[in-house]
mmCIF file of C-alpha atoms in Angstrom:
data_model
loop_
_atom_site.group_PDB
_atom_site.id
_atom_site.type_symbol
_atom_site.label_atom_id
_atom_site.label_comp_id
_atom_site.label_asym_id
_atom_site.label_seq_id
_atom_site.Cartn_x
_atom_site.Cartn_y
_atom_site.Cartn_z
ATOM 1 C CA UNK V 23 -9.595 -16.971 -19.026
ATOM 2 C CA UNK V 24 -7.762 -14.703 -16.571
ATOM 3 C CA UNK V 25 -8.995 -14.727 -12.657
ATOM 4 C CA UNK V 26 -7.998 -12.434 -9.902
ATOM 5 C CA UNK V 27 -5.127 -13.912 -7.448
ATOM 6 C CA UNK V 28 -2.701 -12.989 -4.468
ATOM 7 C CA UNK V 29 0.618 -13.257 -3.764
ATOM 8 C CA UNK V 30 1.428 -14.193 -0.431
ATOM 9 C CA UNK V 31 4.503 -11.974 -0.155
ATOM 10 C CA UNK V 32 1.682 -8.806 -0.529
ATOM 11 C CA UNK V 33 1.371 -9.588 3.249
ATOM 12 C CA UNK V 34 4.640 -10.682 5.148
ATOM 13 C CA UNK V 35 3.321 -10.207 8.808
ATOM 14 C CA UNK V 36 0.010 -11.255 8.502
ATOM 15 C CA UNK V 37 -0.078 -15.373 8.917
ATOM 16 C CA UNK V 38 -1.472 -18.036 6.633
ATOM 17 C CA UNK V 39 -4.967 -17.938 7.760
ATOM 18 C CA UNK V 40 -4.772 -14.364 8.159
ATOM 19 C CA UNK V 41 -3.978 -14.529 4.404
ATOM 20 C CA UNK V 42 -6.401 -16.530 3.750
ATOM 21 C CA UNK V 43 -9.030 -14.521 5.060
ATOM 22 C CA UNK V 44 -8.327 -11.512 3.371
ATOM 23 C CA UNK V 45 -7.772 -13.377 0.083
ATOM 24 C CA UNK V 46 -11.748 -14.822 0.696
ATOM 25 C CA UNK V 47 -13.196 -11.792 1.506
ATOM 26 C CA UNK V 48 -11.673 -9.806 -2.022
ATOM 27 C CA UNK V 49 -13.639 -12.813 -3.441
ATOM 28 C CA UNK V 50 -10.060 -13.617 -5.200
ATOM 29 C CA UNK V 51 -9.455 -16.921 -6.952
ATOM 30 C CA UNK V 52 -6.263 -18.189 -5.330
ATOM 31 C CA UNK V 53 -3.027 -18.030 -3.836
ATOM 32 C CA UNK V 54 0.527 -18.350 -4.598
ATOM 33 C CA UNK V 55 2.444 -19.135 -1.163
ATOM 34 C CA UNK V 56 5.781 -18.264 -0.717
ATOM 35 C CA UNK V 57 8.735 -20.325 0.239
ATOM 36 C CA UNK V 58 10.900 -17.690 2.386
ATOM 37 C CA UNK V 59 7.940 -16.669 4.293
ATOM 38 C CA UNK V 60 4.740 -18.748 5.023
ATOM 39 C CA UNK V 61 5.171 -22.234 3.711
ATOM 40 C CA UNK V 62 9.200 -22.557 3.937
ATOM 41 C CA UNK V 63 11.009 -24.823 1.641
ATOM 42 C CA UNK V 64 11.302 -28.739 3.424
ATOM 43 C CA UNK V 65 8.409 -27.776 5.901
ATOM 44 C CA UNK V 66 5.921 -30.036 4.263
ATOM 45 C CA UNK V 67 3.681 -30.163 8.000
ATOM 46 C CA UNK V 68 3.268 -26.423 7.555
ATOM 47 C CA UNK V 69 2.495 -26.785 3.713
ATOM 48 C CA UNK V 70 -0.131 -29.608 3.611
ATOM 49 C CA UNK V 71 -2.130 -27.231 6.597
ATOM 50 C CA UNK V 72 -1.803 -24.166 4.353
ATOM 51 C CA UNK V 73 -3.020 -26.372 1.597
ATOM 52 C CA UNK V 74 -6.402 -27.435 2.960
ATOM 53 C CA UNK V 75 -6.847 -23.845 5.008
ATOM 54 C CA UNK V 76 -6.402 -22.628 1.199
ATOM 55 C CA UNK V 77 -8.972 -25.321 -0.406
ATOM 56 C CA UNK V 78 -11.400 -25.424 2.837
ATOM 57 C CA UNK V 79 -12.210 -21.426 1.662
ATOM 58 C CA UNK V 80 -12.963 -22.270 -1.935
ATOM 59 C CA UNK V 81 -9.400 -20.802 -3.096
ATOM 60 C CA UNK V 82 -7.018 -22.382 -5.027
ATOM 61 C CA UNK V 83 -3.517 -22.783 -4.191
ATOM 62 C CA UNK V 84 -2.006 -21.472 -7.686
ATOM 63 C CA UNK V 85 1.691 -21.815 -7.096
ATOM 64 C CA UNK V 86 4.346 -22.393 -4.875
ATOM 65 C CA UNK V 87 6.524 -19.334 -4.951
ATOM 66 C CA UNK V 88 10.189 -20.935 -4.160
ATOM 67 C CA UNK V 89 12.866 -19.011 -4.358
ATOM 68 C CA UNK V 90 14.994 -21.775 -5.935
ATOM 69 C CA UNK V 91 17.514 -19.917 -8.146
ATOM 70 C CA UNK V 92 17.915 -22.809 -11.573
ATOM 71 C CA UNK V 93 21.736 -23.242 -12.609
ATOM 72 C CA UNK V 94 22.658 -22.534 -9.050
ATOM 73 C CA UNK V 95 22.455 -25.970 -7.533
ATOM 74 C CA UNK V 96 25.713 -25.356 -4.952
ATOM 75 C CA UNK V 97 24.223 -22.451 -3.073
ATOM 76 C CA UNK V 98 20.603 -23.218 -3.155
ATOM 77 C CA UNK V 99 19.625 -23.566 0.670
ATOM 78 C CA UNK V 100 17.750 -26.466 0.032
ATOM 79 C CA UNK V 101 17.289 -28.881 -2.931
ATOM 80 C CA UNK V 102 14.770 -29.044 -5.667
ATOM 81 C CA UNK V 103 13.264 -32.604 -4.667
ATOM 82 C CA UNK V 104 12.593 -30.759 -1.430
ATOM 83 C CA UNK V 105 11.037 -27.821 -2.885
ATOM 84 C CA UNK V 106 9.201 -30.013 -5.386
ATOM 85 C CA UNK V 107 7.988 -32.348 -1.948
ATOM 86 C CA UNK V 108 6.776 -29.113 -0.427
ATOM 87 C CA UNK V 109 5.177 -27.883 -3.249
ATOM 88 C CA UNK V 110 3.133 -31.829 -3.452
ATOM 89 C CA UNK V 111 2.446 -31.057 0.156
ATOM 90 C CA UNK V 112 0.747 -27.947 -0.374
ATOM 91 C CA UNK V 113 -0.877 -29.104 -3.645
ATOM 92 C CA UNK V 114 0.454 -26.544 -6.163
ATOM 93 C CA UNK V 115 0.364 -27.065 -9.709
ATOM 94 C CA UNK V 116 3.323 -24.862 -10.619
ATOM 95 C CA UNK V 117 6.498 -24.108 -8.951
ATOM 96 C CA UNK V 118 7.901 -20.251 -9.271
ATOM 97 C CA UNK V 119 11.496 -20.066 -9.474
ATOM 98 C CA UNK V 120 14.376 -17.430 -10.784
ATOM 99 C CA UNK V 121 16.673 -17.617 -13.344
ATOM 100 C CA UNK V 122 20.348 -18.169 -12.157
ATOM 101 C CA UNK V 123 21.739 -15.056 -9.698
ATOM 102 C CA UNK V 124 23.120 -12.612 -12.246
ATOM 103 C CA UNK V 125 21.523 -10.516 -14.976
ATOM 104 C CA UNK V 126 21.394 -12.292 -18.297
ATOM 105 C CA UNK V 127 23.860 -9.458 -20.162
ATOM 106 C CA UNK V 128 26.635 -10.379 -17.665
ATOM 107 C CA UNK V 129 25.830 -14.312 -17.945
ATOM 108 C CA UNK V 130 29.129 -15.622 -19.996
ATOM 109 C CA UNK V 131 28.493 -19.310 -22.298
ATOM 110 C CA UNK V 132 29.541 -21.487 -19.077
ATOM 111 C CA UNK V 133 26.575 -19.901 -17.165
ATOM 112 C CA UNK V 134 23.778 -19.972 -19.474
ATOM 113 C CA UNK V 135 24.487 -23.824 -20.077
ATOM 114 C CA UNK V 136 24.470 -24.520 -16.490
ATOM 115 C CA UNK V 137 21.484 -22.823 -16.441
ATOM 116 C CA UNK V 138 20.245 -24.709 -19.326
ATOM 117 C CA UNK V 139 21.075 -28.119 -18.178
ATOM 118 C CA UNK V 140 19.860 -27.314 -14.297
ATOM 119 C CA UNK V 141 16.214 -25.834 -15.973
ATOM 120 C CA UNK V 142 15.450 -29.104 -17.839
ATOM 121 C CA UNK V 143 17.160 -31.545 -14.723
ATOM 122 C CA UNK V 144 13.994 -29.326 -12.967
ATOM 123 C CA UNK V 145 11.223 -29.910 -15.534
ATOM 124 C CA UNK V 146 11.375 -33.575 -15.858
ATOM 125 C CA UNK V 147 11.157 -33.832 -11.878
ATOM 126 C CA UNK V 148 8.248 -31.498 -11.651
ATOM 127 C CA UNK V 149 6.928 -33.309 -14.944
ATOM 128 C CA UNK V 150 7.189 -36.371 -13.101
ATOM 129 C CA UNK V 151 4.735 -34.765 -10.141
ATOM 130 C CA UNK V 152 2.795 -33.186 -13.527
ATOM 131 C CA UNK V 153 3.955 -30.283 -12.269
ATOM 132 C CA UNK V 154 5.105 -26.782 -14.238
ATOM 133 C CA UNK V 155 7.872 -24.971 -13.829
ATOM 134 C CA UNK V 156 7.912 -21.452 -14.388
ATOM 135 C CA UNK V 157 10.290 -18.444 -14.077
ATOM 136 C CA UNK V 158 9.960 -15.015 -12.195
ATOM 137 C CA UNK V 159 10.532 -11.993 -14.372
ATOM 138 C CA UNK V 160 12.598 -10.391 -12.829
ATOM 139 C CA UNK V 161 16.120 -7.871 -13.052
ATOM 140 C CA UNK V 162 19.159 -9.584 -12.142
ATOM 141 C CA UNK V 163 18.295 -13.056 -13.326
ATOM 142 C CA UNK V 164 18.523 -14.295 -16.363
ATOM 143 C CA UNK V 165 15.279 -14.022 -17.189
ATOM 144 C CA UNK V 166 14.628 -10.336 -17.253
ATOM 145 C CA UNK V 167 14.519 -9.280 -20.710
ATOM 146 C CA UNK V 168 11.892 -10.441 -23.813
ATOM 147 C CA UNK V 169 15.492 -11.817 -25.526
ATOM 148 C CA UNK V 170 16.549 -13.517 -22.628
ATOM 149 C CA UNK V 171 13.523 -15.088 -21.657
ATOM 150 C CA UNK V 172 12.950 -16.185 -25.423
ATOM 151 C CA UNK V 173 16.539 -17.788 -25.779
ATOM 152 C CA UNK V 174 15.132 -19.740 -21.987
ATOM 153 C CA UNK V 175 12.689 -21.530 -23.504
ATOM 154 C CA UNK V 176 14.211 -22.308 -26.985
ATOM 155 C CA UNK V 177 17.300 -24.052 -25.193
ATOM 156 C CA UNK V 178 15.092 -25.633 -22.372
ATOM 157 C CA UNK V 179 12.851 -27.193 -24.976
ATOM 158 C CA UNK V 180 10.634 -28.498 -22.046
ATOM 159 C CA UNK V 181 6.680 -28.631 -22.570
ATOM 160 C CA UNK V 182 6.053 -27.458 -19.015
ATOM 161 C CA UNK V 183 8.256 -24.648 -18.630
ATOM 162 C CA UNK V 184 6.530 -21.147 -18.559
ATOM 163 C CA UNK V 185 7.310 -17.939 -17.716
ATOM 164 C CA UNK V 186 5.368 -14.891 -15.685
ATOM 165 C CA UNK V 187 5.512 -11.533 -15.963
ATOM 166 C CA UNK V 188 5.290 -8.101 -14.448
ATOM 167 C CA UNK V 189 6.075 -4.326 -15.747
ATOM 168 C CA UNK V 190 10.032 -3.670 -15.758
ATOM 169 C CA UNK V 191 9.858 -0.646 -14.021
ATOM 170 C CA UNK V 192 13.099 -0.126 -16.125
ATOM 171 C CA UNK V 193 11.425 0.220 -19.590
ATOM 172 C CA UNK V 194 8.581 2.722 -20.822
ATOM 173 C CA UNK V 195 5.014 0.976 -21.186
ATOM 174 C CA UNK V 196 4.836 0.686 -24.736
ATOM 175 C CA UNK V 197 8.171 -1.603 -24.649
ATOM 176 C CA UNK V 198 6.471 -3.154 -21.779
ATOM 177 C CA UNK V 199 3.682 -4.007 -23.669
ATOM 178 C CA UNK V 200 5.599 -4.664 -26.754
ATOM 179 C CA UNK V 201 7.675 -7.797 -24.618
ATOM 180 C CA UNK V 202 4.553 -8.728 -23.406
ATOM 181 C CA UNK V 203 3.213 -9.848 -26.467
ATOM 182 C CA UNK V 204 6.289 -11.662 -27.550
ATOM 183 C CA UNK V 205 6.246 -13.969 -24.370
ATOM 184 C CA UNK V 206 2.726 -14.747 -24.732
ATOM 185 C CA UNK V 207 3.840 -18.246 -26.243
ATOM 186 C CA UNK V 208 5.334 -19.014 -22.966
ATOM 187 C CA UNK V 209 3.213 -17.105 -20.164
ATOM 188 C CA UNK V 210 1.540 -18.629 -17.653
ATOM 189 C CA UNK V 211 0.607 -15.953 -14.793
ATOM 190 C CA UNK V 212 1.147 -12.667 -14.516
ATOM 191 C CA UNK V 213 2.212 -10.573 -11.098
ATOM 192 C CA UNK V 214 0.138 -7.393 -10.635
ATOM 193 C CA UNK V 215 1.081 -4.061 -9.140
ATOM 194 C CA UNK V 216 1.626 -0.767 -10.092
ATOM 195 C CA UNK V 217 4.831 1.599 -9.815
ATOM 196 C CA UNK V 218 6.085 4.868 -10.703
ATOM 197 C CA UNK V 219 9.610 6.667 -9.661
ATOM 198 C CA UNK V 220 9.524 3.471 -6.973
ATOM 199 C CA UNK V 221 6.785 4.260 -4.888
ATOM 200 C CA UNK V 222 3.282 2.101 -4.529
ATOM 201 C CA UNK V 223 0.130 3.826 -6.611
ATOM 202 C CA UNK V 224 -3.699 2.735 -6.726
ATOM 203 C CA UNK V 225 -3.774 0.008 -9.827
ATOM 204 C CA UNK V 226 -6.725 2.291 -11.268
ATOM 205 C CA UNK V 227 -3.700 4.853 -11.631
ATOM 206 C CA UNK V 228 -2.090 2.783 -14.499
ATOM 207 C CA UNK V 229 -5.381 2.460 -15.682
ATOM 208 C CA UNK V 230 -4.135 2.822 -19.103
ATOM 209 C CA UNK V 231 -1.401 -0.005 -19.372
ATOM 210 C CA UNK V 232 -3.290 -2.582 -17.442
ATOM 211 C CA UNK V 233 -6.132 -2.663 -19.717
ATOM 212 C CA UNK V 234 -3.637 -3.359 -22.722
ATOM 213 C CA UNK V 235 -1.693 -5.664 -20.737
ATOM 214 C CA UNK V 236 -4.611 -7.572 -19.764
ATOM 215 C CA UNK V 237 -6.239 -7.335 -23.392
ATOM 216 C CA UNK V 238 -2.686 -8.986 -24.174
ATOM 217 C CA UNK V 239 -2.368 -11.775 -22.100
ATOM 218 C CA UNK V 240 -6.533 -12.665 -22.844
ATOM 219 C CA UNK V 241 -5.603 -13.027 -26.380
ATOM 220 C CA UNK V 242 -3.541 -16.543 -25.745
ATOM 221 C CA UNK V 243 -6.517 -18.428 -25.172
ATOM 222 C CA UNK V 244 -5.465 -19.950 -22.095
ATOM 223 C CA UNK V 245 -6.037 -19.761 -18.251
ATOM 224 C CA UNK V 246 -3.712 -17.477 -16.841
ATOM 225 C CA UNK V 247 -3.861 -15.805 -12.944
ATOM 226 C CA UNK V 248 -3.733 -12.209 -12.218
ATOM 227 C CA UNK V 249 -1.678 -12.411 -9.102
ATOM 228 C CA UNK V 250 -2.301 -9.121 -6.857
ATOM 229 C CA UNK V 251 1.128 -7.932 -5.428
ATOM 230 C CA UNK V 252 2.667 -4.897 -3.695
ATOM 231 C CA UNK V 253 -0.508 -3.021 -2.948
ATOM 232 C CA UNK V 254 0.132 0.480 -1.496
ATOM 233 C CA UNK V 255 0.949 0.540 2.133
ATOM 234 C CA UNK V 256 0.453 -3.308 2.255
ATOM 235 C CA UNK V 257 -3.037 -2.231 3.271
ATOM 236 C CA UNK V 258 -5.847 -5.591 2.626
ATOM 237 C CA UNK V 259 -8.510 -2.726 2.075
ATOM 238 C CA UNK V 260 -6.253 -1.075 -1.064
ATOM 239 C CA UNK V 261 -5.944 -4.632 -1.995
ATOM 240 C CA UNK V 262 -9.738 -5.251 -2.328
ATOM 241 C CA UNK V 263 -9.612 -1.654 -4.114
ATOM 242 C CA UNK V 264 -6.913 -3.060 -6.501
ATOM 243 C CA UNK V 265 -9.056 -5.874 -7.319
ATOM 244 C CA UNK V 266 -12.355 -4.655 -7.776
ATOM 245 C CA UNK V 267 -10.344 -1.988 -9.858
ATOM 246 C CA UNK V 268 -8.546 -5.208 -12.105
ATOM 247 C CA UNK V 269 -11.935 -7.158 -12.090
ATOM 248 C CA UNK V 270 -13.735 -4.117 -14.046
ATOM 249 C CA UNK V 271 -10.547 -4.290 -16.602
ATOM 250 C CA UNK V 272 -11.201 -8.479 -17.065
ATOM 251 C CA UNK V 273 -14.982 -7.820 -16.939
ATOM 252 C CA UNK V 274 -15.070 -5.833 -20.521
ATOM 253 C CA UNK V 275 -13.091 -8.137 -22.278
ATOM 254 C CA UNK V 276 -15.102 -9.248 -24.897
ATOM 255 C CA UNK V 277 -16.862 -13.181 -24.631
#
Protein backbone atom coordinates (compact mmCIF):
# COMPACT_ATOMS: atom_id res chain seq x y z
CA UNK A 1 0.00 0.00 0.00
CA UNK A 2 1.40 3.48 -0.69
CA UNK A 3 -0.32 6.65 1.26
CA UNK A 4 0.21 10.29 0.68
CA UNK A 5 2.80 12.04 3.26
CA UNK A 6 4.79 15.37 4.02
CA UNK A 7 7.99 16.28 4.69
CA UNK A 8 8.41 18.78 7.19
CA UNK A 9 11.32 20.53 5.49
CA UNK A 10 8.44 21.42 2.49
CA UNK A 11 7.68 24.22 5.04
CA UNK A 12 10.72 25.73 7.03
CA UNK A 13 8.92 28.93 8.41
CA UNK A 14 5.73 27.70 9.08
CA UNK A 15 5.77 25.99 12.85
CA UNK A 16 4.80 22.52 13.98
CA UNK A 17 1.19 23.07 14.36
CA UNK A 18 1.17 25.22 11.48
CA UNK A 19 2.45 22.03 9.76
CA UNK A 20 0.22 20.15 11.10
CA UNK A 21 -2.64 21.92 9.95
CA UNK A 22 -1.86 22.07 6.52
CA UNK A 23 -0.81 18.40 6.50
CA UNK A 24 -4.76 17.67 7.96
CA UNK A 25 -6.43 19.68 5.70
CA UNK A 26 -4.56 17.86 2.26
CA UNK A 27 -6.19 14.88 4.10
CA UNK A 28 -2.38 13.45 4.01
CA UNK A 29 -1.41 10.38 6.00
CA UNK A 30 1.60 11.56 8.00
CA UNK A 31 4.61 13.35 8.69
CA UNK A 32 8.24 13.01 8.68
CA UNK A 33 9.73 15.82 11.13
CA UNK A 34 12.94 17.08 10.68
CA UNK A 35 15.84 17.26 13.02
CA UNK A 36 17.59 20.70 11.87
CA UNK A 37 14.37 22.45 11.87
CA UNK A 38 11.20 21.61 13.95
CA UNK A 39 11.95 18.81 16.32
CA UNK A 40 15.92 19.38 16.82
CA UNK A 41 18.11 16.52 17.67
CA UNK A 42 18.35 16.13 21.96
CA UNK A 43 15.12 18.35 22.29
CA UNK A 44 12.97 15.48 23.37
CA UNK A 45 10.27 18.32 25.29
CA UNK A 46 9.75 19.75 21.82
CA UNK A 47 9.50 16.18 20.19
CA UNK A 48 7.03 14.33 22.51
CA UNK A 49 4.57 17.81 21.90
CA UNK A 50 5.04 17.46 18.13
CA UNK A 51 4.29 13.84 18.63
CA UNK A 52 0.81 14.02 20.14
CA UNK A 53 -0.06 17.51 18.05
CA UNK A 54 0.82 14.92 15.10
CA UNK A 55 -1.40 11.86 16.56
CA UNK A 56 -4.22 14.26 18.21
CA UNK A 57 -5.05 15.14 14.14
CA UNK A 58 -5.29 11.54 13.05
CA UNK A 59 -1.68 11.75 11.29
CA UNK A 60 1.00 9.63 11.76
CA UNK A 61 4.38 10.61 12.61
CA UNK A 62 6.26 8.47 9.77
CA UNK A 63 9.87 9.30 10.46
CA UNK A 64 12.24 11.27 12.14
CA UNK A 65 14.27 13.02 9.51
CA UNK A 66 17.87 13.39 11.38
CA UNK A 67 20.46 14.53 9.69
CA UNK A 68 22.90 12.09 11.35
CA UNK A 69 25.59 11.46 8.70
CA UNK A 70 26.56 7.13 9.50
CA UNK A 71 30.50 6.54 9.45
CA UNK A 72 30.92 10.06 10.64
CA UNK A 73 30.68 9.62 14.37
CA UNK A 74 33.55 12.57 15.22
CA UNK A 75 31.70 15.43 13.61
CA UNK A 76 28.16 14.49 14.13
CA UNK A 77 26.72 17.46 16.32
CA UNK A 78 25.07 15.22 18.47
CA UNK A 79 25.10 11.42 19.06
CA UNK A 80 22.96 8.66 17.77
CA UNK A 81 21.50 7.54 21.31
CA UNK A 82 20.34 11.14 21.31
CA UNK A 83 18.85 11.15 18.00
CA UNK A 84 17.45 7.67 18.60
CA UNK A 85 15.91 9.29 22.31
CA UNK A 86 14.37 12.04 20.24
CA UNK A 87 13.10 10.03 17.72
CA UNK A 88 11.27 7.61 20.98
CA UNK A 89 10.10 10.99 22.10
CA UNK A 90 8.34 11.87 19.10
CA UNK A 91 7.20 8.27 18.42
CA UNK A 92 8.73 7.57 14.98
CA UNK A 93 9.12 4.26 13.66
CA UNK A 94 12.07 4.98 11.37
CA UNK A 95 14.97 7.21 11.64
CA UNK A 96 16.23 9.05 8.17
CA UNK A 97 19.81 9.44 8.01
CA UNK A 98 22.71 10.02 5.14
CA UNK A 99 25.32 8.04 4.09
CA UNK A 100 28.84 9.27 5.25
CA UNK A 101 29.76 13.12 3.83
CA UNK A 102 31.35 12.34 0.47
CA UNK A 103 30.02 10.84 -2.75
CA UNK A 104 30.40 7.09 -2.88
CA UNK A 105 32.96 7.24 -6.20
CA UNK A 106 35.43 9.28 -4.08
CA UNK A 107 34.84 6.97 -0.84
CA UNK A 108 38.43 5.00 -0.65
CA UNK A 109 38.26 1.11 1.37
CA UNK A 110 38.98 2.92 4.90
CA UNK A 111 35.73 4.95 4.41
CA UNK A 112 33.26 2.57 3.24
CA UNK A 113 34.21 0.22 6.29
CA UNK A 114 33.76 2.94 8.69
CA UNK A 115 30.72 3.43 7.16
CA UNK A 116 29.95 -0.14 7.32
CA UNK A 117 30.77 -0.75 10.87
CA UNK A 118 29.04 2.81 12.08
CA UNK A 119 25.57 1.63 9.87
CA UNK A 120 25.20 -1.70 11.74
CA UNK A 121 26.60 -0.03 15.46
CA UNK A 122 23.14 2.16 14.34
CA UNK A 123 20.75 -0.70 13.48
CA UNK A 124 21.11 -2.78 16.50
CA UNK A 125 20.39 0.47 18.71
CA UNK A 126 17.38 1.44 16.73
CA UNK A 127 16.57 -2.46 16.61
CA UNK A 128 16.73 -2.38 20.19
CA UNK A 129 13.85 0.63 20.22
CA UNK A 130 12.29 -1.74 17.10
CA UNK A 131 13.15 0.94 15.25
CA UNK A 132 14.39 1.16 11.27
CA UNK A 133 16.99 2.78 9.98
CA UNK A 134 16.95 4.07 6.65
CA UNK A 135 19.13 6.15 4.27
CA UNK A 136 18.41 9.43 2.23
CA UNK A 137 19.12 9.15 -1.46
CA UNK A 138 20.90 11.55 -2.02
CA UNK A 139 24.31 13.08 -4.22
CA UNK A 140 27.28 13.41 -2.20
CA UNK A 141 26.73 10.55 0.19
CA UNK A 142 27.40 7.36 -0.25
CA UNK A 143 24.28 6.36 -0.99
CA UNK A 144 23.48 8.06 -4.23
CA UNK A 145 23.76 5.61 -6.87
CA UNK A 146 21.61 2.02 -7.49
CA UNK A 147 25.46 0.35 -7.06
CA UNK A 148 26.21 2.12 -4.11
CA UNK A 149 23.16 1.77 -2.35
CA UNK A 150 23.12 -2.08 -3.30
CA UNK A 151 26.79 -2.71 -1.99
CA UNK A 152 25.00 -0.62 1.56
CA UNK A 153 22.86 -3.14 2.28
CA UNK A 154 24.84 -6.31 1.25
CA UNK A 155 27.75 -5.23 3.74
CA UNK A 156 25.27 -3.90 6.46
CA UNK A 157 23.46 -7.21 6.45
CA UNK A 158 20.94 -5.64 8.99
CA UNK A 159 17.10 -6.69 8.74
CA UNK A 160 15.97 -3.14 9.49
CA UNK A 161 17.98 -1.11 7.30
CA UNK A 162 16.10 0.46 4.27
CA UNK A 163 16.62 2.89 1.93
CA UNK A 164 14.30 5.89 0.26
CA UNK A 165 14.33 7.35 -2.78
CA UNK A 166 13.77 10.33 -5.00
CA UNK A 167 14.54 11.21 -8.89
CA UNK A 168 18.43 12.05 -9.36
CA UNK A 169 17.90 15.03 -11.12
CA UNK A 170 21.36 13.92 -12.54
CA UNK A 171 20.13 10.90 -14.61
CA UNK A 172 17.36 10.72 -17.47
CA UNK A 173 13.95 9.06 -16.23
CA UNK A 174 14.24 5.85 -17.76
CA UNK A 175 17.64 5.23 -15.65
CA UNK A 176 15.66 6.68 -12.92
CA UNK A 177 13.17 4.27 -13.20
CA UNK A 178 15.50 1.55 -14.12
CA UNK A 179 17.42 2.09 -10.29
CA UNK A 180 14.21 2.25 -8.96
CA UNK A 181 13.33 -1.11 -9.56
CA UNK A 182 16.59 -2.53 -8.45
CA UNK A 183 16.25 -0.97 -4.86
CA UNK A 184 12.84 -2.13 -4.46
CA UNK A 185 14.29 -5.02 -2.16
CA UNK A 186 15.39 -2.40 0.18
CA UNK A 187 12.84 0.67 -0.12
CA UNK A 188 10.93 1.83 2.41
CA UNK A 189 9.52 5.49 1.50
CA UNK A 190 9.87 7.44 -1.19
CA UNK A 191 10.40 11.56 -1.26
CA UNK A 192 8.14 13.26 -3.84
CA UNK A 193 8.73 16.33 -5.95
CA UNK A 194 9.25 17.23 -9.26
CA UNK A 195 12.28 19.08 -11.08
CA UNK A 196 13.50 20.12 -14.32
CA UNK A 197 16.77 22.38 -15.27
CA UNK A 198 16.49 23.07 -11.16
CA UNK A 199 13.47 24.89 -10.87
CA UNK A 200 10.05 23.65 -8.91
CA UNK A 201 7.12 22.31 -11.53
CA UNK A 202 3.39 21.15 -10.74
CA UNK A 203 3.83 17.13 -9.94
CA UNK A 204 0.99 16.64 -12.71
CA UNK A 205 3.92 18.01 -15.03
CA UNK A 206 5.98 14.74 -14.63
CA UNK A 207 2.88 13.13 -15.03
CA UNK A 208 4.54 10.54 -17.02
CA UNK A 209 7.41 9.27 -14.64
CA UNK A 210 5.40 9.38 -11.49
CA UNK A 211 2.88 7.01 -12.64
CA UNK A 212 5.77 4.43 -13.47
CA UNK A 213 7.55 5.23 -10.44
CA UNK A 214 4.61 4.72 -8.37
CA UNK A 215 3.46 1.52 -10.44
CA UNK A 216 7.15 0.50 -9.31
CA UNK A 217 7.32 0.92 -5.85
CA UNK A 218 3.33 -0.71 -5.56
CA UNK A 219 4.72 -3.80 -6.99
CA UNK A 220 6.84 -4.73 -3.58
CA UNK A 221 3.90 -5.58 -1.74
CA UNK A 222 4.62 -3.56 1.15
CA UNK A 223 3.55 -0.26 2.89
CA UNK A 224 5.57 2.40 1.68
CA UNK A 225 4.85 6.55 2.18
CA UNK A 226 4.72 8.99 -0.56
CA UNK A 227 6.37 11.83 1.23
CA UNK A 228 5.32 15.31 -0.51
CA UNK A 229 8.48 17.58 -0.74
CA UNK A 230 9.64 20.79 -2.46
CA UNK A 231 6.32 21.94 -3.79
CA UNK A 232 6.61 25.02 -6.07
CA UNK A 233 6.95 28.26 -4.29
CA UNK A 234 6.62 26.38 -0.91
CA UNK A 235 2.98 27.32 -1.42
CA UNK A 236 0.43 24.72 1.09
CA UNK A 237 -2.27 25.32 -1.74
CA UNK A 238 0.30 23.76 -4.68
CA UNK A 239 0.88 21.23 -2.06
CA UNK A 240 -2.81 20.13 -1.79
CA UNK A 241 -2.61 20.41 -5.79
CA UNK A 242 0.43 18.03 -5.70
CA UNK A 243 -1.46 15.64 -3.73
CA UNK A 244 -4.73 15.41 -5.10
CA UNK A 245 -2.58 15.23 -8.40
CA UNK A 246 -0.37 11.94 -6.69
CA UNK A 247 -3.64 10.52 -5.08
CA UNK A 248 -5.31 10.13 -8.74
CA UNK A 249 -1.82 8.28 -9.78
CA UNK A 250 -2.22 5.70 -6.41
CA UNK A 251 -6.01 5.64 -7.01
CA UNK A 252 -5.73 3.55 -10.53
CA UNK A 253 -3.44 1.16 -9.36
CA UNK A 254 -5.05 -1.91 -9.76
CA UNK A 255 -6.65 -3.88 -6.27
Amino acid sequence: MIRVGLVSVTFRTLSPADIVRVAAQAELAGIEWAGDTHVPEGDIKTAKEVGDMTRAANLQVVSYGSYYRVGCSTTNPVSFDKVLDTAEALGAPNVRVFAGNMASRNARDHVWNSLFSDAQRCADLAKARNMTLAFEFQANTMNDTTESSATLHEKIARDNVYSYWQPDGRLLPADRLSGLKHMRDWLLHLHVFHWLDGRRWPLEEGEYDWERYITTVASTKRNHMALMEFVQDDLPANLIRDVNFLKGIINKLPN
